[in-house]
Amino acid sequence: MTDSNKIMLPTTFTAENAARAISVAREALQIEADAILALKNRLTDTATEPLARAVALLLGCQGRVVVSGIGKSGHIARKIAATLSSTGTPSLFMHPAEAAHGDLGMVTSHDVFIAISNSGETAELMTIVPIVKRMGAQLIAMTGNDSSSLAQLAAIHLNVGVDKEACILNLAPTASTTATLAMGDALAVALLDARGFREEDFALSHPGGTLGRKLLTRVKDVMRRGDEIPAVKPDVSLIAALMEITHKGIAMTAVVNDKFEPIGVFTDGDLRRLLERGQDFNHMSIVDVMHTPPHTIGPDQLAVDAVQVMETHRINQLLVTDAEGILIGALHIHDLTQAKVI
């Protein structure tokens, strides 16, 4: 490590200081873990359990879910809204201060409004919540106090109270925000399950992510077409077939009949094996050395299915055929890598 990469610690930061820092960090993690476990133990297996009622209310929501909070609770509210949206529940974040200056116009009687405040007395929320209720939107509150003003106004109250904060001063929102975030995640996952939300549904809202690419990309989206497909007739010489392989650049060629149905395939691996055997292939025909039957896949199958076929048969190329068995495309494993399917 060069001097420029060294972390210069204050001379006053001793080994004892380091040990205390680690001890405090461990204690903070333990407090937050205990806070989440307490939430789990607080849930009851009854239809009147607030979480179950919240899931039922959100399932029946004809509009959107509006999540609101300010300060640290606002940051958590944004995350909860984003998680709900990505798991099948259209949601948005609304800043309570902006709501009081016009943004409440986005709320309708068909919406569910989730208000988040640890104390349950946040002035900005208490200003707009009565109006939200008057507009006909259903109210879910997430607070740390069952007796708070916000909890009393809500149709459903999710108690996210904690015994203490992870902050050594018991002041900075730490365990309380972690518990609220965990409750939001639990609500979103319970909703996801109740909706029958599937991987394919998740992929539709995440087309740019890895899962989206795997579940949305079809073979036809990445295959080579037309003149890019290496193909020769069975009566051509091996030399001519090698020229086709070189010209098309995917280290293989299909061998097709007059209907353009693949009857065999020859790859660079096959060529290496011929060379290892020391055979004179100057006068060979491709039909003498191709292997059959060729592995094929349909254009509408998922690209990940093509990956599985390649891995199963330990091949790097794959032919694509239509419902009539006509060759319409070709795939190389590099095509799948470039499409980020692998």
GROMACS .gro file of C-alpha atoms in nm:
model
  342
    1MET     CA    1   0.000   0.000   0.000
    2THR     CA    2   0.136   0.339  -0.096
    3ASP     CA    3   0.146   0.628   0.148
    4SER     CA    4  -0.129   0.802  -0.050
    5ASN     CA    5  -0.362   0.506   0.016
    6LYS     CA    6  -0.306   0.492   0.390
    7ILE     CA    7  -0.586   0.609   0.616
    8MET     CA    8  -0.446   0.867   0.854
    9LEU     CA    9  -0.616   0.826   1.190
   10PRO     CA   10  -0.602   1.101   1.452
   11THR     CA   11  -0.318   1.038   1.692
   12THR     CA   12  -0.574   1.049   1.972
   13PHE     CA   13  -0.767   0.751   1.824
   14THR     CA   14  -0.613   0.473   2.029
   15ALA     CA   15  -0.665   0.099   2.037
   16GLU     CA   16  -0.904   0.157   2.325
   17ASN     CA   17  -1.102   0.400   2.108
   18ALA     CA   18  -1.121   0.141   1.830
   19ALA     CA   19  -1.240  -0.126   2.070
   20ARG     CA   20  -1.510   0.105   2.206
   21ALA     CA   21  -1.624   0.197   1.854
   22ILE     CA   22  -1.670  -0.170   1.770
   23SER     CA   23  -1.850  -0.233   2.098
   24VAL     CA   24  -2.090   0.057   2.041
   25ALA     CA   25  -2.156  -0.057   1.683
   26ARG     CA   26  -2.233  -0.411   1.800
   27GLU     CA   27  -2.469  -0.278   2.064
   28ALA     CA   28  -2.646  -0.061   1.805
   29LEU     CA   29  -2.693  -0.359   1.575
   30GLN     CA   30  -2.825  -0.569   1.861
   31ILE     CA   31  -3.074  -0.301   1.966
   32GLU     CA   32  -3.203  -0.272   1.609
   33ALA     CA   33  -3.223  -0.649   1.571
   34ASP     CA   34  -3.419  -0.671   1.897
   35ALA     CA   35  -3.653  -0.397   1.777
   36ILE     CA   36  -3.739  -0.591   1.462
   37LEU     CA   37  -3.783  -0.915   1.658
   38ALA     CA   38  -4.019  -0.734   1.895
   39LEU     CA   39  -4.232  -0.633   1.595
   40LYS     CA   40  -4.251  -0.996   1.487
   41ASN     CA   41  -4.355  -1.111   1.833
   42ARG     CA   42  -4.616  -0.835   1.853
   43LEU     CA   43  -4.814  -0.973   1.557
   44THR     CA   44  -5.109  -1.198   1.638
   45ASP     CA   45  -5.265  -1.474   1.429
   46THR     CA   46  -5.608  -1.316   1.410
   47ALA     CA   47  -5.817  -1.146   1.141
   48THR     CA   48  -5.827  -0.837   1.363
   49GLU     CA   49  -5.448  -0.807   1.361
   50PRO     CA   50  -5.380  -0.453   1.227
   51LEU     CA   51  -5.128  -0.582   0.971
   52ALA     CA   52  -5.384  -0.826   0.827
   53ARG     CA   53  -5.645  -0.549   0.815
   54ALA     CA   54  -5.393  -0.320   0.643
   55VAL     CA   55  -5.324  -0.586   0.379
   56ALA     CA   56  -5.697  -0.628   0.318
   57LEU     CA   57  -5.747  -0.251   0.290
   58LEU     CA   58  -5.459  -0.211   0.046
   59LEU     CA   59  -5.574  -0.508  -0.162
   60GLY     CA   60  -5.908  -0.337  -0.207
   61CYS     CA   61  -5.759   0.004  -0.287
   62GLN     CA   62  -5.903   0.132  -0.615
   63GLY     CA   63  -5.663   0.423  -0.634
   64ARG     CA   64  -5.304   0.461  -0.522
   65VAL     CA   65  -5.125   0.434  -0.193
   66VAL     CA   66  -4.990   0.768  -0.074
   67VAL     CA   67  -4.712   0.744   0.185
   68SER     CA   68  -4.616   1.051   0.385
   69GLY     CA   69  -4.373   1.150   0.658
   70ILE     CA   70  -4.122   1.420   0.737
   71GLY     CA   71  -3.759   1.415   0.848
   72LYS     CA   72  -3.619   1.065   0.900
   73SER     CA   73  -3.972   0.926   0.875
   74GLY     CA   74  -3.994   1.094   0.536
   75HIS     CA   75  -3.691   0.902   0.412
   76ILE     CA   76  -3.848   0.578   0.533
   77ALA     CA   77  -4.179   0.673   0.370
   78ARG     CA   78  -4.005   0.720   0.035
   79LYS     CA   79  -3.852   0.374   0.060
   80ILE     CA   80  -4.183   0.211   0.156
   81ALA     CA   81  -4.361   0.381  -0.135
   82ALA     CA   82  -4.089   0.260  -0.373
   83THR     CA   83  -4.107  -0.097  -0.241
   84LEU     CA   84  -4.486  -0.106  -0.267
   85SER     CA   85  -4.474   0.024  -0.625
   86SER     CA   86  -4.216  -0.232  -0.735
   87THR     CA   87  -4.417  -0.519  -0.589
   88GLY     CA   88  -4.750  -0.449  -0.753
   89THR     CA   89  -4.909  -0.175  -0.540
   90PRO     CA   90  -4.906   0.164  -0.720
   91SER     CA   91  -4.772   0.409  -0.462
   92LEU     CA   92  -4.622   0.753  -0.430
   93PHE     CA   93  -4.448   0.960  -0.163
   94MET     CA   94  -4.599   1.290  -0.057
   95HIS     CA   95  -4.411   1.543   0.154
   96PRO     CA   96  -4.655   1.669   0.421
   97ALA     CA   97  -4.534   2.028   0.398
   98GLU     CA   98  -4.580   2.031   0.020
   99ALA     CA   99  -4.915   1.859   0.065
  100ALA     CA  100  -5.036   2.156   0.273
  101HIS     CA  101  -4.947   2.386  -0.016
  102GLY     CA  102  -5.128   2.215  -0.300
  103ASP     CA  103  -5.003   1.858  -0.336
  104LEU     CA  104  -5.309   1.727  -0.150
  105GLY     CA  105  -5.483   1.773  -0.483
  106MET     CA  106  -5.327   1.442  -0.587
  107VAL     CA  107  -5.520   1.253  -0.318
  108THR     CA  108  -5.860   1.108  -0.409
  109SER     CA  109  -6.134   0.925  -0.222
  110HIS     CA  110  -6.013   0.601  -0.383
  111ASP     CA  111  -5.667   0.624  -0.225
  112VAL     CA  112  -5.516   0.484   0.093
  113PHE     CA  113  -5.298   0.728   0.286
  114ILE     CA  114  -5.016   0.590   0.504
  115ALA     CA  115  -4.893   0.849   0.755
  116ILE     CA  116  -4.562   0.779   0.932
  117SER     CA  117  -4.453   0.949   1.252
  118ASN     CA  118  -4.271   0.793   1.545
  119SER     CA  119  -4.430   1.027   1.795
  120GLY     CA  120  -4.765   1.031   1.621
  121GLU     CA  121  -4.785   1.403   1.683
  122THR     CA  122  -4.590   1.549   1.388
  123ALA     CA  123  -4.744   1.890   1.325
  124GLU     CA  124  -4.712   1.880   0.947
  125LEU     CA  125  -4.896   1.548   0.930
  126MET     CA  126  -5.159   1.649   1.183
  127THR     CA  127  -5.236   1.951   0.964
  128ILE     CA  128  -5.320   1.745   0.656
  129VAL     CA  129  -5.454   1.416   0.797
  130PRO     CA  130  -5.799   1.554   0.890
  131ILE     CA  131  -5.829   1.689   0.535
  132VAL     CA  132  -5.722   1.355   0.389
  133LYS     CA  133  -5.996   1.185   0.589
  134ARG     CA  134  -6.251   1.447   0.483
  135MET     CA  135  -6.160   1.374   0.120
  136GLY     CA  136  -6.262   1.013   0.175
  137ALA     CA  137  -5.921   0.846   0.163
  138GLN     CA  138  -5.861   0.564   0.411
  139LEU     CA  139  -5.588   0.629   0.668
  140ILE     CA  140  -5.323   0.389   0.795
  141ALA     CA  141  -5.088   0.524   1.061
  142MET     CA  142  -4.745   0.390   1.151
  143THR     CA  143  -4.636   0.533   1.485
  144GLY     CA  144  -4.462   0.430   1.802
  145ASN     CA  145  -4.753   0.524   2.026
  146ASP     CA  146  -5.099   0.365   2.026
  147SER     CA  147  -5.236   0.664   2.217
  148SER     CA  148  -5.099   0.931   1.982
  149SER     CA  149  -5.325   1.171   1.797
  150LEU     CA  150  -5.233   1.019   1.461
  151ALA     CA  151  -5.301   0.665   1.583
  152GLN     CA  152  -5.643   0.770   1.711
  153LEU     CA  153  -5.740   0.928   1.378
  154ALA     CA  154  -5.637   0.627   1.170
  155ALA     CA  155  -5.865   0.348   1.052
  156ILE     CA  156  -5.571   0.112   1.112
  157HIS     CA  157  -5.269   0.173   1.333
  158LEU     CA  158  -4.945  -0.026   1.292
  159ASN     CA  159  -4.747   0.009   1.611
  160VAL     CA  160  -4.375   0.035   1.533
  161GLY     CA  161  -4.269   0.146   1.879
  162VAL     CA  162  -3.927   0.046   2.015
  163ASP     CA  163  -3.795   0.027   2.370
  164LYS     CA  164  -3.500   0.249   2.293
  165GLU     CA  165  -3.300   0.397   2.009
  166ALA     CA  166  -2.967   0.252   1.903
  167CYS     CA  167  -2.820   0.600   1.952
  168ILE     CA  168  -2.619   0.602   2.277
  169LEU     CA  169  -2.797   0.925   2.367
  170ASN     CA  170  -3.133   0.760   2.293
  171LEU     CA  171  -3.215   1.060   2.074
  172ALA     CA  172  -3.129   1.006   1.705
  173PRO     CA  173  -3.396   0.804   1.519
  174THR     CA  174  -3.220   0.473   1.461
  175ALA     CA  175  -3.398   0.165   1.597
  176SER     CA  176  -3.733   0.337   1.541
  177THR     CA  177  -3.665   0.406   1.173
  178THR     CA  178  -3.529   0.055   1.126
  179ALA     CA  179  -3.844  -0.092   1.281
  180THR     CA  180  -4.067   0.127   1.062
  181LEU     CA  181  -3.879   0.028   0.749
  182ALA     CA  182  -3.903  -0.339   0.845
  183MET     CA  183  -4.278  -0.306   0.903
  184GLY     CA  184  -4.313  -0.143   0.562
  185ASP     CA  185  -4.123  -0.428   0.402
  186ALA     CA  186  -4.336  -0.683   0.588
  187LEU     CA  187  -4.652  -0.509   0.465
  188ALA     CA  188  -4.524  -0.502   0.106
  189VAL     CA  189  -4.425  -0.869   0.110
  190ALA     CA  190  -4.756  -0.975   0.263
  191LEU     CA  191  -4.935  -0.777  -0.010
  192LEU     CA  192  -4.713  -0.930  -0.278
  193ASP     CA  193  -4.809  -1.277  -0.161
  194ALA     CA  194  -5.179  -1.193  -0.129
  195ARG     CA  195  -5.184  -1.057  -0.486
  196GLY     CA  196  -5.019  -1.367  -0.627
  197PHE     CA  197  -4.743  -1.140  -0.756
  198ARG     CA  198  -4.494  -1.344  -0.960
  199GLU     CA  199  -4.137  -1.310  -1.082
  200GLU     CA  200  -4.272  -1.212  -1.423
  201ASP     CA  201  -4.472  -0.928  -1.268
  202PHE     CA  202  -4.164  -0.807  -1.081
  203ALA     CA  203  -3.964  -0.815  -1.402
  204LEU     CA  204  -4.216  -0.591  -1.580
  205SER     CA  205  -4.146  -0.311  -1.332
  206HIS     CA  206  -3.771  -0.378  -1.338
  207PRO     CA  207  -3.689  -0.412  -1.710
  208GLY     CA  208  -3.345  -0.261  -1.663
  209GLY     CA  209  -3.243  -0.495  -1.383
  210THR     CA  210  -3.084  -0.837  -1.399
  211LEU     CA  211  -3.404  -1.019  -1.314
  212GLY     CA  212  -3.596  -0.814  -1.569
  213ARG     CA  213  -3.353  -0.906  -1.843
  214LYS     CA  214  -3.368  -1.273  -1.750
  215LEU     CA  215  -3.745  -1.291  -1.737
  216LEU     CA  216  -3.831  -1.060  -2.027
  217THR     CA  217  -3.559  -1.129  -2.286
  218ARG     CA  218  -3.664  -1.383  -2.546
  219VAL     CA  219  -3.444  -1.581  -2.782
  220LYS     CA  220  -3.577  -1.376  -3.076
  221ASP     CA  221  -3.455  -1.057  -2.906
  222VAL     CA  222  -3.089  -1.162  -2.919
  223MET     CA  223  -3.057  -1.421  -3.196
  224ARG     CA  224  -2.873  -1.364  -3.522
  225ARG     CA  225  -3.096  -1.348  -3.828
  226GLY     CA  226  -3.094  -1.363  -4.206
  227ASP     CA  227  -2.749  -1.344  -4.361
  228GLU     CA  228  -2.592  -1.359  -4.014
  229ILE     CA  229  -2.695  -1.725  -3.981
  230PRO     CA  230  -2.415  -1.965  -4.081
  231ALA     CA  231  -2.567  -2.240  -4.296
  232VAL     CA  232  -2.452  -2.476  -4.570
  233LYS     CA  233  -2.607  -2.758  -4.772
  234PRO     CA  234  -2.500  -3.116  -4.691
  235ASP     CA  235  -2.326  -3.165  -5.029
  236VAL     CA  236  -2.070  -2.885  -4.981
  237SER     CA  237  -1.709  -2.961  -4.899
  238LEU     CA  238  -1.572  -2.928  -4.548
  239ILE     CA  239  -1.344  -2.654  -4.677
  240ALA     CA  240  -1.645  -2.455  -4.799
  241ALA     CA  241  -1.815  -2.508  -4.463
  242LEU     CA  242  -1.505  -2.377  -4.286
  243MET     CA  243  -1.520  -2.066  -4.502
  244GLU     CA  244  -1.881  -2.015  -4.394
  245ILE     CA  245  -1.781  -2.053  -4.029
  246THR     CA  246  -1.504  -1.799  -4.072
  247HIS     CA  247  -1.727  -1.555  -4.260
  248LYS     CA  248  -2.018  -1.563  -4.010
  249GLY     CA  249  -1.796  -1.552  -3.701
  250ILE     CA  250  -1.978  -1.762  -3.444
  251ALA     CA  251  -1.753  -2.068  -3.464
  252MET     CA  252  -2.015  -2.300  -3.614
  253THR     CA  253  -2.234  -2.365  -3.914
  254ALA     CA  254  -2.568  -2.533  -3.949
  255VAL     CA  255  -2.618  -2.794  -4.218
  256VAL     CA  256  -2.961  -2.753  -4.376
  257ASN     CA  257  -3.172  -2.938  -4.633
  258ASP     CA  258  -3.361  -2.782  -4.924
  259LYS     CA  259  -3.640  -2.667  -4.689
  260PHE     CA  260  -3.380  -2.491  -4.472
  261GLU     CA  261  -3.442  -2.734  -4.190
  262PRO     CA  262  -3.126  -2.801  -3.984
  263ILE     CA  263  -3.013  -3.162  -4.014
  264GLY     CA  264  -2.672  -3.122  -3.853
  265VAL     CA  265  -2.415  -2.883  -3.714
  266PHE     CA  266  -2.038  -2.847  -3.732
  267THR     CA  267  -1.841  -2.639  -3.482
  268ASP     CA  268  -1.486  -2.527  -3.425
  269GLY     CA  269  -1.469  -2.797  -3.157
  270ASP     CA  270  -1.545  -3.059  -3.419
  271LEU     CA  271  -1.267  -2.916  -3.634
  272ARG     CA  272  -1.016  -2.938  -3.349
  273ARG     CA  273  -1.104  -3.301  -3.294
  274LEU     CA  274  -1.048  -3.376  -3.665
  275LEU     CA  275  -0.708  -3.209  -3.648
  276GLU     CA  276  -0.615  -3.405  -3.335
  277ARG     CA  277  -0.690  -3.729  -3.521
  278GLY     CA  278  -0.467  -3.615  -3.805
  279GLN     CA  279  -0.732  -3.670  -4.070
  280ASP     CA  280  -0.696  -3.533  -4.420
  281PHE     CA  281  -1.015  -3.335  -4.466
  282ASN     CA  282  -0.931  -3.167  -4.797
  283HIS     CA  283  -1.173  -3.394  -4.984
  284MET     CA  284  -1.434  -3.444  -4.712
  285SER     CA  285  -1.794  -3.330  -4.740
  286ILE     CA  286  -1.958  -3.158  -4.446
  287VAL     CA  287  -2.219  -3.435  -4.427
  288ASP     CA  288  -1.938  -3.679  -4.341
  289VAL     CA  289  -1.830  -3.490  -4.027
  290MET     CA  290  -2.136  -3.300  -3.900
  291HIS     CA  291  -2.302  -3.425  -3.586
  292THR     CA  292  -2.674  -3.487  -3.555
  293PRO     CA  293  -2.927  -3.406  -3.439
  294PRO     CA  294  -2.846  -3.039  -3.379
  295HIS     CA  295  -2.967  -2.876  -3.058
  296THR     CA  296  -3.240  -2.620  -3.127
  297ILE     CA  297  -3.464  -2.377  -2.941
  298GLY     CA  298  -3.776  -2.176  -3.029
  299PRO     CA  299  -3.767  -1.797  -3.082
  300ASP     CA  300  -4.030  -1.725  -2.816
  301GLN     CA  301  -3.853  -1.914  -2.540
  302LEU     CA  302  -3.674  -1.716  -2.274
  303ALA     CA  303  -3.309  -1.641  -2.338
  304VAL     CA  304  -3.229  -1.801  -2.001
  305ASP     CA  305  -3.371  -2.126  -2.140
  306ALA     CA  306  -3.109  -2.106  -2.414
  307VAL     CA  307  -2.842  -2.067  -2.148
  308GLN     CA  308  -2.970  -2.379  -1.974
  309VAL     CA  309  -2.965  -2.582  -2.297
  310MET     CA  310  -2.607  -2.470  -2.365
  311GLU     CA  311  -2.496  -2.556  -2.012
  312THR     CA  312  -2.672  -2.894  -2.016
  313HIS     CA  313  -2.512  -3.000  -2.345
  314ARG     CA  314  -2.183  -2.812  -2.291
  315ILE     CA  315  -2.212  -2.619  -2.614
  316ASN     CA  316  -2.152  -2.254  -2.701
  317GLN     CA  317  -2.387  -2.225  -3.000
  318LEU     CA  318  -2.752  -2.300  -3.054
  319LEU     CA  319  -2.981  -2.303  -3.358
  320VAL     CA  320  -3.322  -2.134  -3.351
  321THR     CA  321  -3.610  -2.294  -3.540
  322ASP     CA  322  -3.974  -2.195  -3.588
  323ALA     CA  323  -4.281  -2.413  -3.527
  324GLU     CA  324  -4.228  -2.587  -3.864
  325GLY     CA  325  -3.865  -2.667  -3.784
  326ILE     CA  326  -3.724  -2.407  -4.025
  327LEU     CA  327  -3.393  -2.247  -3.927
  328ILE     CA  328  -3.460  -1.879  -3.851
  329GLY     CA  329  -3.176  -1.784  -3.618
  330ALA     CA  330  -2.855  -1.873  -3.439
  331LEU     CA  331  -2.717  -1.796  -3.096
  332HIS     CA  332  -2.367  -1.783  -2.955
  333ILE     CA  333  -2.310  -1.772  -2.584
  334HIS     CA  334  -2.144  -1.432  -2.632
  335ASP     CA  335  -2.479  -1.298  -2.761
  336LEU     CA  336  -2.635  -1.390  -2.428
  337THR     CA  337  -2.347  -1.239  -2.235
  338GLN     CA  338  -2.371  -0.912  -2.426
  339ALA     CA  339  -2.747  -0.902  -2.359
  340LYS     CA  340  -2.658  -0.944  -1.988
  341VAL     CA  341  -2.874  -1.254  -1.963
  342ILE     CA  342  -2.574  -1.434  -1.816
   0.00000   0.00000   0.00000
